[in-house]
Short mmCIF file of C-alpha atoms in Angstrom, two decimals:
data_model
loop_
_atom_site.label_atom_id
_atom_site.label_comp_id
_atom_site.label_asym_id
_atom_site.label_seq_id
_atom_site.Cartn_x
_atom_site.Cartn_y
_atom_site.Cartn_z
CA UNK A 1 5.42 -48.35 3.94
CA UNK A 2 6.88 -45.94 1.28
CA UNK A 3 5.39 -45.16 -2.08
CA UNK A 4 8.08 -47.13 -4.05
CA UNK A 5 7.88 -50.50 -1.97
CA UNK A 6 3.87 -49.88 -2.74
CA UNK A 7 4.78 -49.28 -6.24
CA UNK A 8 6.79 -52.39 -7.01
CA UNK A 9 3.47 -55.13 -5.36
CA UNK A 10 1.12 -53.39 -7.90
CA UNK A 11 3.27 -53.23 -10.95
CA UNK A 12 3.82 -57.08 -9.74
CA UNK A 13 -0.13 -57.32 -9.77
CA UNK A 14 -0.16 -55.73 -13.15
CA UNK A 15 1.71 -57.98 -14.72
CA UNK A 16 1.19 -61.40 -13.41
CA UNK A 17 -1.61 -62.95 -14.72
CA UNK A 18 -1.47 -66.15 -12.40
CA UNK A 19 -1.83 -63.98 -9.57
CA UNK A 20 -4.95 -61.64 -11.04
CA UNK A 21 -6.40 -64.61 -11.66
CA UNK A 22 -5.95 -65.94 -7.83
CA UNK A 23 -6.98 -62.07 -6.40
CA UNK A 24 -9.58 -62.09 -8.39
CA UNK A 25 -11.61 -66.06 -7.06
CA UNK A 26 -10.64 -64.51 -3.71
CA UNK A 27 -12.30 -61.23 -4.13
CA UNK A 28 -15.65 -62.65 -5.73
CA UNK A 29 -15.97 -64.25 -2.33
CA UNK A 30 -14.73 -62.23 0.19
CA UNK A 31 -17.59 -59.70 0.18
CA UNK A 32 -17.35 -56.23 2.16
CA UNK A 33 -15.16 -56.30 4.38
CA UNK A 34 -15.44 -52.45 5.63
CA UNK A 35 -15.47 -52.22 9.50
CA UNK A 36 -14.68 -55.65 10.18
CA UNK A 37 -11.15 -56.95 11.95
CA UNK A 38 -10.02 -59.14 9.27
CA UNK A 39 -6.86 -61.54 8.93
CA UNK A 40 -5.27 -62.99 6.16
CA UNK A 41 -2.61 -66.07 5.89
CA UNK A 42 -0.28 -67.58 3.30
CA UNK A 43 0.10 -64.32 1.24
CA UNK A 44 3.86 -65.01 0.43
CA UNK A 45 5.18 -61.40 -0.98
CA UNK A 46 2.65 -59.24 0.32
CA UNK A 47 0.98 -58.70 -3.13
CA UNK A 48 -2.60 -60.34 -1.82
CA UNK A 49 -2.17 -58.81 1.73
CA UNK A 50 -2.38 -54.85 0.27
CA UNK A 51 -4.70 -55.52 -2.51
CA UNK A 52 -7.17 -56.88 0.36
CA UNK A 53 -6.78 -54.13 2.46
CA UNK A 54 -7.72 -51.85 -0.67
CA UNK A 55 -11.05 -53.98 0.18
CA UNK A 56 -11.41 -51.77 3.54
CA UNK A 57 -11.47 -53.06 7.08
CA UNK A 58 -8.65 -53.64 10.38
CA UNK A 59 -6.54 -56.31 8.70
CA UNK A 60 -3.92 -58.10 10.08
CA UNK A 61 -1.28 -60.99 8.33
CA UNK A 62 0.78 -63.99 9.42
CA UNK A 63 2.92 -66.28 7.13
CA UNK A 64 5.16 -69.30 7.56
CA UNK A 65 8.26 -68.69 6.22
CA UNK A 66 10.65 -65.83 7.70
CA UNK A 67 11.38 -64.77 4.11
CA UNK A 68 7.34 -64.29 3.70
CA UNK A 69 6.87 -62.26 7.05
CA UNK A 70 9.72 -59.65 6.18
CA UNK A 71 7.61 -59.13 2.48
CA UNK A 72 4.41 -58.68 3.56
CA UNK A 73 5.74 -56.49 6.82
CA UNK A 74 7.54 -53.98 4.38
CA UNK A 75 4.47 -53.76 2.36
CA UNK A 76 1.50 -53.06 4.50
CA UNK A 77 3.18 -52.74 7.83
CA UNK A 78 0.90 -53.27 10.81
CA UNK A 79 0.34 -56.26 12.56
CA UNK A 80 2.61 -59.46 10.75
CA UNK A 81 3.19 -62.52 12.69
CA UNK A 82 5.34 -65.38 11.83
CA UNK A 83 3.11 -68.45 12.50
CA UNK A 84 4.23 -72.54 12.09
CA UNK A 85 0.16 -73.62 11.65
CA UNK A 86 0.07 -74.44 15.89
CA UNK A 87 -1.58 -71.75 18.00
CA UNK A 88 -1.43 -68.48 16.97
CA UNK A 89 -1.57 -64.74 18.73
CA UNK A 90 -4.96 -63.85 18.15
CA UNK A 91 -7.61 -63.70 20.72
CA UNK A 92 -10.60 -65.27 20.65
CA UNK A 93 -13.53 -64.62 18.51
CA UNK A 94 -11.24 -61.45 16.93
CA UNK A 95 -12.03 -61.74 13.68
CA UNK A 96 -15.25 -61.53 10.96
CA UNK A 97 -13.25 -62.53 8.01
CA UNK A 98 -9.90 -64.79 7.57
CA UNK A 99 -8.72 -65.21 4.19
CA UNK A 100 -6.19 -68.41 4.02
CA UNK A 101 -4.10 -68.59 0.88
CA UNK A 102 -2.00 -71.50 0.10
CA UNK A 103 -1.25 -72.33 3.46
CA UNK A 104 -2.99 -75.53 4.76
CA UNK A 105 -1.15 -78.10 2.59
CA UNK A 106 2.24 -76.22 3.71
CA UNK A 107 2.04 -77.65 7.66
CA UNK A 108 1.50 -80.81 9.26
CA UNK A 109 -1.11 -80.68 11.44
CA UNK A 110 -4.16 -79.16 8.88
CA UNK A 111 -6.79 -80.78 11.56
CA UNK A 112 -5.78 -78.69 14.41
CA UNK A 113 -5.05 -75.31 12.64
CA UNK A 114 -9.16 -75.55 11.25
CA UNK A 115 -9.50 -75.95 14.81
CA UNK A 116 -7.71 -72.89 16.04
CA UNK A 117 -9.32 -70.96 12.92
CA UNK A 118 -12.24 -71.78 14.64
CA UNK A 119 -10.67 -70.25 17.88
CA UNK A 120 -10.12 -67.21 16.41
CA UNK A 121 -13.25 -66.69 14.18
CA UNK A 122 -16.39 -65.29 15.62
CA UNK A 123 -19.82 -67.44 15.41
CA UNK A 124 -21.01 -66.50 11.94
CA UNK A 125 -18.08 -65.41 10.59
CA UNK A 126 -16.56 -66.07 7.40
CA UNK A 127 -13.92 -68.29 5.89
CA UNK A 128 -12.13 -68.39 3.10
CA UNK A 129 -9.59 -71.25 1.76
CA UNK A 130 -7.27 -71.34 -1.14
CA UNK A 131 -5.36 -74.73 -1.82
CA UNK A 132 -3.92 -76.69 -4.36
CA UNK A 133 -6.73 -79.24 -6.47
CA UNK A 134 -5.43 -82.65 -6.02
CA UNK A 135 -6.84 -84.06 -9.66
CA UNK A 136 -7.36 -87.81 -10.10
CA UNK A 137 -5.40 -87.65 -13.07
CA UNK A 138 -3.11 -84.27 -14.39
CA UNK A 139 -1.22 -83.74 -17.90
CA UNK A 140 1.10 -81.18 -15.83
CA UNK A 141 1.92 -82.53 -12.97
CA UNK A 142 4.08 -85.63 -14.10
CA UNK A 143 5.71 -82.89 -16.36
CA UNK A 144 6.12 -80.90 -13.09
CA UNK A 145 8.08 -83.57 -10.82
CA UNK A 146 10.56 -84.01 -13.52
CA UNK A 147 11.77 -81.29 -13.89
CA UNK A 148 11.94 -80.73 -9.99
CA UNK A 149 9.36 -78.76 -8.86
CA UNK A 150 7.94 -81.43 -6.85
CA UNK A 151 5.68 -80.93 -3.50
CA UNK A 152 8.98 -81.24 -1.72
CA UNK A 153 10.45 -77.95 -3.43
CA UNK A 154 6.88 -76.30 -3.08
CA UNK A 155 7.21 -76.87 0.59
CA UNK A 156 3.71 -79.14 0.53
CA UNK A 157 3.28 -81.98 3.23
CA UNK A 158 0.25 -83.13 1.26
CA UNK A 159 0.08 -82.58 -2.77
CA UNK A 160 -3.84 -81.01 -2.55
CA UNK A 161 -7.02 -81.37 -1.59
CA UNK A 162 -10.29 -81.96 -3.00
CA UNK A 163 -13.86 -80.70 -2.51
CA UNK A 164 -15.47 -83.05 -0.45
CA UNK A 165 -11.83 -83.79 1.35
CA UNK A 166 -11.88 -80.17 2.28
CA UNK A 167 -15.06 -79.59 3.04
CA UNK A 168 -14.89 -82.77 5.72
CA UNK A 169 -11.99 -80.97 7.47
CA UNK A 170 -13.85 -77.51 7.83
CA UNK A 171 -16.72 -79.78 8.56
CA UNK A 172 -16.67 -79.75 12.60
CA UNK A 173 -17.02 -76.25 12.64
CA UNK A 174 -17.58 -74.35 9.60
CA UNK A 175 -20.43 -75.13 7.13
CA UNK A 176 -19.40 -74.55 2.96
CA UNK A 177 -21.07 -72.39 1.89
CA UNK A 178 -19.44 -71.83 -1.78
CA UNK A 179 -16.96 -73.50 -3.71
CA UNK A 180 -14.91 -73.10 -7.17
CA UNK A 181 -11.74 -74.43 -8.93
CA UNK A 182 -9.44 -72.26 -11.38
CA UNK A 183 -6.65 -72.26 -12.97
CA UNK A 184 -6.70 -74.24 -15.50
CA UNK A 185 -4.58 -76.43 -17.89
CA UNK A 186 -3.02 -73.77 -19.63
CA UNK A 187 -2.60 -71.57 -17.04
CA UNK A 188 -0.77 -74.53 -14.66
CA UNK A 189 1.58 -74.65 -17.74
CA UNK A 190 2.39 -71.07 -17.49
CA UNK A 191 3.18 -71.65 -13.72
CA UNK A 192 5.41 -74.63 -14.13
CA UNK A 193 7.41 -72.35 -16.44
CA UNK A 194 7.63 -69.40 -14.48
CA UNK A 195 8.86 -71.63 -11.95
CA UNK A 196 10.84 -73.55 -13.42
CA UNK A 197 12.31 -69.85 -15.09
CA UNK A 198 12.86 -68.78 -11.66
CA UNK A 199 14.81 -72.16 -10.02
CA UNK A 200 17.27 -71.92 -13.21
CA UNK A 201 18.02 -67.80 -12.42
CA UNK A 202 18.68 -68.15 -8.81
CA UNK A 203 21.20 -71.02 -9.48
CA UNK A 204 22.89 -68.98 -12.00
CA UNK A 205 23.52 -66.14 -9.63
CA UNK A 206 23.96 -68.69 -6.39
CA UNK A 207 20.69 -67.58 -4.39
CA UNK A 208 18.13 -70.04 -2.93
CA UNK A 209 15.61 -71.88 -4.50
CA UNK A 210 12.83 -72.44 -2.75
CA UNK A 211 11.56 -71.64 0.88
CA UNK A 212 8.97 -73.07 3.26
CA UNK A 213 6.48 -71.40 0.67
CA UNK A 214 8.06 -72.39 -2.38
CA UNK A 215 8.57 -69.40 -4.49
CA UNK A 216 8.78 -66.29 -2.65
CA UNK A 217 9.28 -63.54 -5.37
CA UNK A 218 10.46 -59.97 -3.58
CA UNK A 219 11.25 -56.17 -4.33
CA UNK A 220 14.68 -57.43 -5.19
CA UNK A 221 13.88 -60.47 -7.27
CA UNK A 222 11.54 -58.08 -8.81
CA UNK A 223 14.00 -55.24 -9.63
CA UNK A 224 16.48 -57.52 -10.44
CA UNK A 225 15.50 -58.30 -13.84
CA UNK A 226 11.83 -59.76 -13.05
CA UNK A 227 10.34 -56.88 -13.85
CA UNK A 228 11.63 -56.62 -17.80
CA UNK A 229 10.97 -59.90 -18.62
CA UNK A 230 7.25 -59.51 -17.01
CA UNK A 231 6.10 -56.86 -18.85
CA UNK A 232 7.56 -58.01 -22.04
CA UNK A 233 5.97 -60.97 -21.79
CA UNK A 234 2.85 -59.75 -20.20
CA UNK A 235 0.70 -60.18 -23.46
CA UNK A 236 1.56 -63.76 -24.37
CA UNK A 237 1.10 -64.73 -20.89
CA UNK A 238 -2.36 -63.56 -20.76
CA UNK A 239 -3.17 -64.90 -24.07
CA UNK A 240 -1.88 -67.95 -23.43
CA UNK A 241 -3.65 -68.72 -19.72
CA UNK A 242 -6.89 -67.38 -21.88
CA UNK A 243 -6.68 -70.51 -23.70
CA UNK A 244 -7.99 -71.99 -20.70
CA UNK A 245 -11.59 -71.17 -21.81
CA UNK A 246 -11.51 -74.05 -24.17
CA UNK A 247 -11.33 -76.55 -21.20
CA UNK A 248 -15.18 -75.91 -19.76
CA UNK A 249 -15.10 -79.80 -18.75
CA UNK A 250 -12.03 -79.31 -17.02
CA UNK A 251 -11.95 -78.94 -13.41
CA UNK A 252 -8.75 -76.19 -11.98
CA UNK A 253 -5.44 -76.96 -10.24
CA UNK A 254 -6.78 -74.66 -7.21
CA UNK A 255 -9.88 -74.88 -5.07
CA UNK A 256 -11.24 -72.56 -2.95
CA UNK A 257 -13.88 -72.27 -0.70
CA UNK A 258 -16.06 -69.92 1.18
CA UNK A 259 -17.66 -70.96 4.81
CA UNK A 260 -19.45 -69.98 7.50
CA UNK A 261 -18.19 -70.25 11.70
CA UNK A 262 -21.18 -72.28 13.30
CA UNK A 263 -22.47 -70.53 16.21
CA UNK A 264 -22.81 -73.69 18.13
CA UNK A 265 -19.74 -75.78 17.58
#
């Protein structure tokens, strides 16, 4: 990995606040991760991927979408599979920590993926899930399917999840240990707009749309003009996903969960 492909994922970091805001729920529960074989999934660009190996530890990475693979491959190099949520190349038992990042409501068979997570986790070892809220009721998400960006463009078979829905499908072998929702209101706003900002520029200039991951932004979207309009509108952006703290009643648009392996199951 050179300095300037390195370079591009932090500035990234640095200036979205959507994506601070995800790194940030992920770190509070990942813990130390120093001397442990560790594997994360669903990173999309990379970003996530390089800031967790900051954390220390043997990670590896595996994605869904080809586009996804090549990101994260030229970022942190090492060990990158291509994976379609059936069985994967691990061994068993290889790994203390897996980190899975918006990846579960992307393939069909959720049930037997927890399954081979399980396969590849050792007894006692930790879990961690990031996935789309399904709310009862949303003021963005009606807004969201009209202009487009339905679960079909996102690449979702299932719109979300919920707590107690998620925690019954880790249930048969991993035990919740923590949960927490973010994102907020506001801040879903900011990503409807930034995606809806990033469908209208690639059909201007003829590119694709969308992937198997839904938005997949790379070094070339970002040093194609991404970058300007980032940083311009850096402090807005943060301002406005800050109004968020004025929703305390309000549950987020993403869950995520820490658990525990079972040692017997």
């Amino acid at each position: 990995m050179s300095q300037g492909q390195e370079s591009w994922a932090l500035e990234l970091f640095k200036r979205s606040v959507l994506k601070q805001q995800k790194f940030s729920n992920i770190k509070a529960l990942l813990g130390d991760t120093t001397g442990r074989r560790c594997l994360d999934i669903g990173a999309d660009n990379g970003v996530v991927s390089l800031l967790l190996r900051q954390n220390g530890g043997d990670w590896a990475s595996a994605d869904l979408a080809p586009e996804a693979v090549e990101s994260i491959r030229s970022l942190v190099g090492g060990q990158v599979e291509q994976i379609d949520g059936g069985p994967t190349p691990f061994a068993e038992g290889e790994f203390d920590t897996v980190v899975v990042v918006d990846f579960l409501e992307h393939i069909p068979g959720d049930q037997a993926f927890v399954a081979e997570l399980a396969r590849i986790i050792k007894p006692g070892g930790r879990l961690i899930v990031n996935v789309p809220r399904k709310p009862r009721w949303s003021l963005v998400w009606p807004l969201r399917h009209a202009i487009g960006l339905t679960d079909q463009w996102h690449g979702h078979l299932r719109p979300g999840y919920r707590r107690d829905s998620l925690a019954a499908l880790l249930e048969p072998y991993f035990e919740v240990t923590a949960a927490n929702t973010y994102c907020k209101t506001f801040s879903e706003l900011l990503d409807t707009a930034l995606n809806f900002g990033y469908v209208i520029k690639q059909r201007r200039k003829g590119g694709q749309t969308s992937t198997a991951k839904g938005t997949v932004v790379t070094q070339a979207d970002w040093k194609g003009g991404g970058s300007g309009a980032m940083k311009a509108l850096y402090p807005a952006m943060r301002a406005w996903v800050g109004l968020d703290v004025l929703l305390p009643f309000f549950k987020g648009y993403r869950l995520i969960v820490q658990a525990r392996r079972g040692s017997n199951k």
